[in-house]
Amino acid sequence: MKYAFLSTPSPSTTKKVPAMTTQPARTLNEVGVIAATHRRPFRFLPRTADDWSCFLAGHCAWLVPLWLIGAYLWNPAYEPIRPWVWSVPWAMAFCYFAGQVMLLLKSAERSEQIGMKDMLWSLITFVTAFGMTLILLVLWQQGAYRMGAFTGTCLTAFVFATALELAATAWVRFLVNRRTFVAAGATSDSQP
């Protein structure tokens, strides 16, 4: 066979370790070399920081409205008895924002892969949080939705966190893009 590397190995030359073992799967290719292919146990999870940022923003975009609708169905006028419960939405919003900023700064280290998908996902998250707030305020004004002070606190915390995330993402992406384009311009100008 002239181009052996282009063909797929036949089933008779491929030997696999059973999937139940904890060792990486090993396959015997046509040349006779055992190649180890390491399996990731959770392949659906993202690998890079910018993918994690998009993953968290996407889940926040559908979990926040789901939580607010579920809270309304459970108890529309819920008022916490303990004072520390009032801080839970702000603590969750702060943790979300801090995690997103850490992931954003980690992804900004690699300026060769400047992408705008995390900017798009942060915009989607902000639009869903802000849109949900507007919808609930209109329904509350018409008397179709009963909103307590705790629900208002939750809405305020989520809108504030997503707005800060959108602003931070836009700012970091602008700085990374500007730094990369300035560096690229400086290298092309210095060449004769």
Short mmCIF file of C-alpha atoms in Angstrom, two decimals:
data_model
loop_
_atom_site.label_atom_id
_atom_site.label_comp_id
_atom_site.label_asym_id
_atom_site.label_seq_id
_atom_site.Cartn_x
_atom_site.Cartn_y
_atom_site.Cartn_z
CA MET A 1 0.00 0.00 0.00
CA LYS A 2 1.60 3.22 -1.16
CA TYR A 3 -0.15 5.70 1.20
CA ALA A 4 -0.65 3.64 4.35
CA PHE A 5 -1.12 6.67 6.57
CA LEU A 6 -4.24 7.73 4.66
CA SER A 7 -6.09 4.45 5.07
CA THR A 8 -8.03 3.42 8.13
CA PRO A 9 -6.75 0.40 10.03
CA SER A 10 -8.63 -2.81 9.45
CA PRO A 11 -10.56 -4.29 12.39
CA SER A 12 -8.24 -7.31 12.46
CA THR A 13 -5.14 -5.15 13.21
CA THR A 14 -6.80 -2.97 15.86
CA LYS A 15 -6.81 -4.24 19.41
CA LYS A 16 -8.51 -2.26 22.17
CA VAL A 17 -8.42 -2.58 25.92
CA PRO A 18 -11.94 -3.02 27.34
CA ALA A 19 -13.66 0.21 28.35
CA MET A 20 -14.10 -0.89 31.97
CA THR A 21 -10.41 -0.53 32.82
CA THR A 22 -8.92 2.59 34.35
CA GLN A 23 -5.92 2.50 32.01
CA PRO A 24 -5.94 4.62 28.87
CA ALA A 25 -7.18 2.89 25.74
CA ARG A 26 -4.35 1.50 23.62
CA THR A 27 -4.66 0.76 19.95
CA LEU A 28 -2.26 -1.15 17.77
CA ASN A 29 -1.83 0.70 14.49
CA GLU A 30 -0.74 -0.85 11.18
CA VAL A 31 2.95 -0.35 11.83
CA GLY A 32 2.70 -2.25 15.09
CA VAL A 33 3.23 0.67 17.47
CA ILE A 34 0.94 0.93 20.46
CA ALA A 35 -0.52 4.42 20.65
CA ALA A 36 -2.14 5.52 23.90
CA THR A 37 -5.24 7.66 23.59
CA HIS A 38 -6.24 9.18 26.89
CA ARG A 39 -9.93 9.47 27.50
CA ARG A 40 -11.49 12.45 29.22
CA PRO A 41 -14.15 11.30 31.68
CA PHE A 42 -16.37 14.37 31.11
CA ARG A 43 -16.03 15.21 27.43
CA PHE A 44 -18.95 17.62 27.49
CA LEU A 45 -17.05 20.02 29.78
CA PRO A 46 -15.01 22.77 28.14
CA ARG A 47 -11.22 22.66 28.04
CA THR A 48 -10.08 26.28 27.84
CA ALA A 49 -10.81 29.31 30.02
CA ASP A 50 -12.77 31.14 27.33
CA ASP A 51 -14.90 28.05 26.75
CA TRP A 52 -15.55 27.81 30.50
CA SER A 53 -16.56 31.48 30.50
CA CYS A 54 -19.04 30.84 27.70
CA PHE A 55 -20.26 27.68 29.45
CA LEU A 56 -20.98 29.56 32.69
CA ALA A 57 -22.59 32.51 30.92
CA GLY A 58 -24.80 30.22 28.86
CA HIS A 59 -25.98 28.37 31.93
CA CYS A 60 -26.61 31.61 33.78
CA ALA A 61 -28.67 32.83 30.83
CA TRP A 62 -31.24 30.06 31.29
CA LEU A 63 -30.89 29.32 35.02
CA VAL A 64 -31.71 32.86 36.21
CA PRO A 65 -35.11 33.03 34.48
CA LEU A 66 -35.82 29.45 35.50
CA TRP A 67 -35.01 30.28 39.11
CA LEU A 68 -37.22 33.38 39.10
CA ILE A 69 -40.15 31.50 37.57
CA GLY A 70 -39.64 28.61 39.99
CA ALA A 71 -39.47 30.99 42.95
CA TYR A 72 -42.73 32.58 41.84
CA LEU A 73 -44.43 29.20 41.57
CA TRP A 74 -43.06 28.09 44.95
CA ASN A 75 -43.86 31.23 46.99
CA PRO A 76 -44.47 34.53 45.19
CA ALA A 77 -44.09 36.80 48.21
CA TYR A 78 -41.18 35.06 49.92
CA GLU A 79 -39.54 37.19 52.58
CA PRO A 80 -36.54 35.64 54.39
CA ILE A 81 -36.74 35.47 58.18
CA ARG A 82 -33.00 35.31 58.74
CA PRO A 83 -31.02 38.42 57.79
CA TRP A 84 -28.13 36.54 56.15
CA VAL A 85 -30.47 35.07 53.51
CA TRP A 86 -30.88 38.57 52.04
CA SER A 87 -27.19 38.49 51.10
CA VAL A 88 -27.35 35.16 49.23
CA PRO A 89 -28.31 36.67 45.82
CA TRP A 90 -25.52 39.24 46.11
CA ALA A 91 -23.02 36.57 47.17
CA MET A 92 -24.02 34.38 44.21
CA ALA A 93 -23.81 37.35 41.84
CA PHE A 94 -20.38 38.30 43.20
CA CYS A 95 -19.08 34.72 42.88
CA TYR A 96 -20.39 34.54 39.30
CA PHE A 97 -18.78 37.86 38.40
CA ALA A 98 -15.47 37.02 40.11
CA GLY A 99 -15.34 33.63 38.39
CA GLN A 100 -16.06 35.17 35.00
CA VAL A 101 -13.39 37.84 35.48
CA MET A 102 -10.82 35.22 36.49
CA LEU A 103 -11.66 33.11 33.43
CA LEU A 104 -11.61 36.20 31.23
CA LEU A 105 -8.18 37.24 32.45
CA LYS A 106 -6.89 33.69 32.02
CA SER A 107 -8.14 33.62 28.42
CA ALA A 108 -6.64 37.07 27.77
CA GLU A 109 -3.17 35.65 28.45
CA ARG A 110 -3.33 33.82 25.12
CA SER A 111 -3.68 36.68 22.70
CA GLU A 112 -3.18 34.41 19.67
CA GLN A 113 -6.75 33.15 20.11
CA ILE A 114 -8.66 36.38 20.44
CA GLY A 115 -12.30 35.56 20.14
CA MET A 116 -15.52 37.41 20.60
CA LYS A 117 -17.69 34.47 21.62
CA ASP A 118 -17.34 35.22 25.33
CA MET A 119 -18.39 38.80 24.58
CA LEU A 120 -21.43 37.48 22.74
CA TRP A 121 -22.33 35.11 25.60
CA SER A 122 -21.98 37.86 28.21
CA LEU A 123 -24.26 40.04 26.08
CA ILE A 124 -26.81 37.21 25.85
CA THR A 125 -26.65 36.72 29.62
CA PHE A 126 -27.16 40.43 30.27
CA VAL A 127 -30.04 40.63 27.80
CA THR A 128 -31.81 37.66 29.41
CA ALA A 129 -31.35 39.05 32.95
CA PHE A 130 -32.39 42.57 31.95
CA GLY A 131 -35.22 41.32 29.74
CA MET A 132 -36.51 39.09 32.52
CA THR A 133 -36.46 42.08 34.85
CA LEU A 134 -38.42 44.22 32.40
CA ILE A 135 -40.96 41.46 31.78
CA LEU A 136 -41.47 40.86 35.49
CA LEU A 137 -41.78 44.59 36.21
CA VAL A 138 -44.43 44.99 33.51
CA LEU A 139 -46.32 41.94 34.78
CA TRP A 140 -46.02 43.22 38.35
CA GLN A 141 -47.36 46.63 37.34
CA GLN A 142 -50.34 44.99 35.63
CA GLY A 143 -51.01 42.83 38.67
CA ALA A 144 -50.23 39.53 36.94
CA TYR A 145 -47.02 38.88 38.89
CA ARG A 146 -46.55 39.22 42.61
CA MET A 147 -43.06 40.41 43.37
CA GLY A 148 -41.69 40.63 46.88
CA ALA A 149 -38.68 42.56 48.10
CA PHE A 150 -36.50 39.45 47.99
CA THR A 151 -37.34 38.82 44.33
CA GLY A 152 -36.47 42.44 43.61
CA THR A 153 -33.15 41.93 45.39
CA CYS A 154 -32.46 38.84 43.28
CA LEU A 155 -33.26 40.69 40.07
CA THR A 156 -31.10 43.65 41.03
CA ALA A 157 -28.15 41.42 41.94
CA PHE A 158 -28.30 39.42 38.70
CA VAL A 159 -28.72 42.44 36.44
CA PHE A 160 -25.87 44.21 38.23
CA ALA A 161 -23.55 41.19 37.97
CA THR A 162 -24.30 40.56 34.29
CA ALA A 163 -23.88 44.26 33.45
CA LEU A 164 -20.51 44.30 35.21
CA GLU A 165 -19.52 41.11 33.41
CA LEU A 166 -20.47 42.59 30.05
CA ALA A 167 -18.51 45.78 30.77
CA ALA A 168 -15.44 43.86 31.99
CA THR A 169 -15.54 41.50 29.01
CA ALA A 170 -15.83 44.37 26.55
CA TRP A 171 -13.01 46.26 28.25
CA VAL A 172 -10.62 43.30 28.37
CA ARG A 173 -11.39 42.32 24.77
CA PHE A 174 -10.77 45.90 23.67
CA LEU A 175 -7.44 46.02 25.51
CA VAL A 176 -6.32 42.61 24.21
CA ASN A 177 -7.30 43.45 20.63
CA ARG A 178 -5.60 46.84 20.81
CA ARG A 179 -2.42 45.34 22.32
CA THR A 180 -2.30 42.65 19.64
CA PHE A 181 -2.92 45.04 16.75
CA VAL A 182 -0.40 47.55 18.06
CA ALA A 183 2.20 44.80 18.44
CA ALA A 184 1.46 43.50 14.95
CA GLY A 185 1.73 47.01 13.53
CA ALA A 186 5.03 47.65 15.29
CA THR A 187 6.61 44.45 13.95
CA SER A 188 5.50 45.09 10.38
CA ASP A 189 6.76 48.70 10.48
CA SER A 190 10.19 47.74 11.78
CA GLN A 191 10.94 45.46 8.84
CA PRO A 192 12.69 47.05 5.83
#
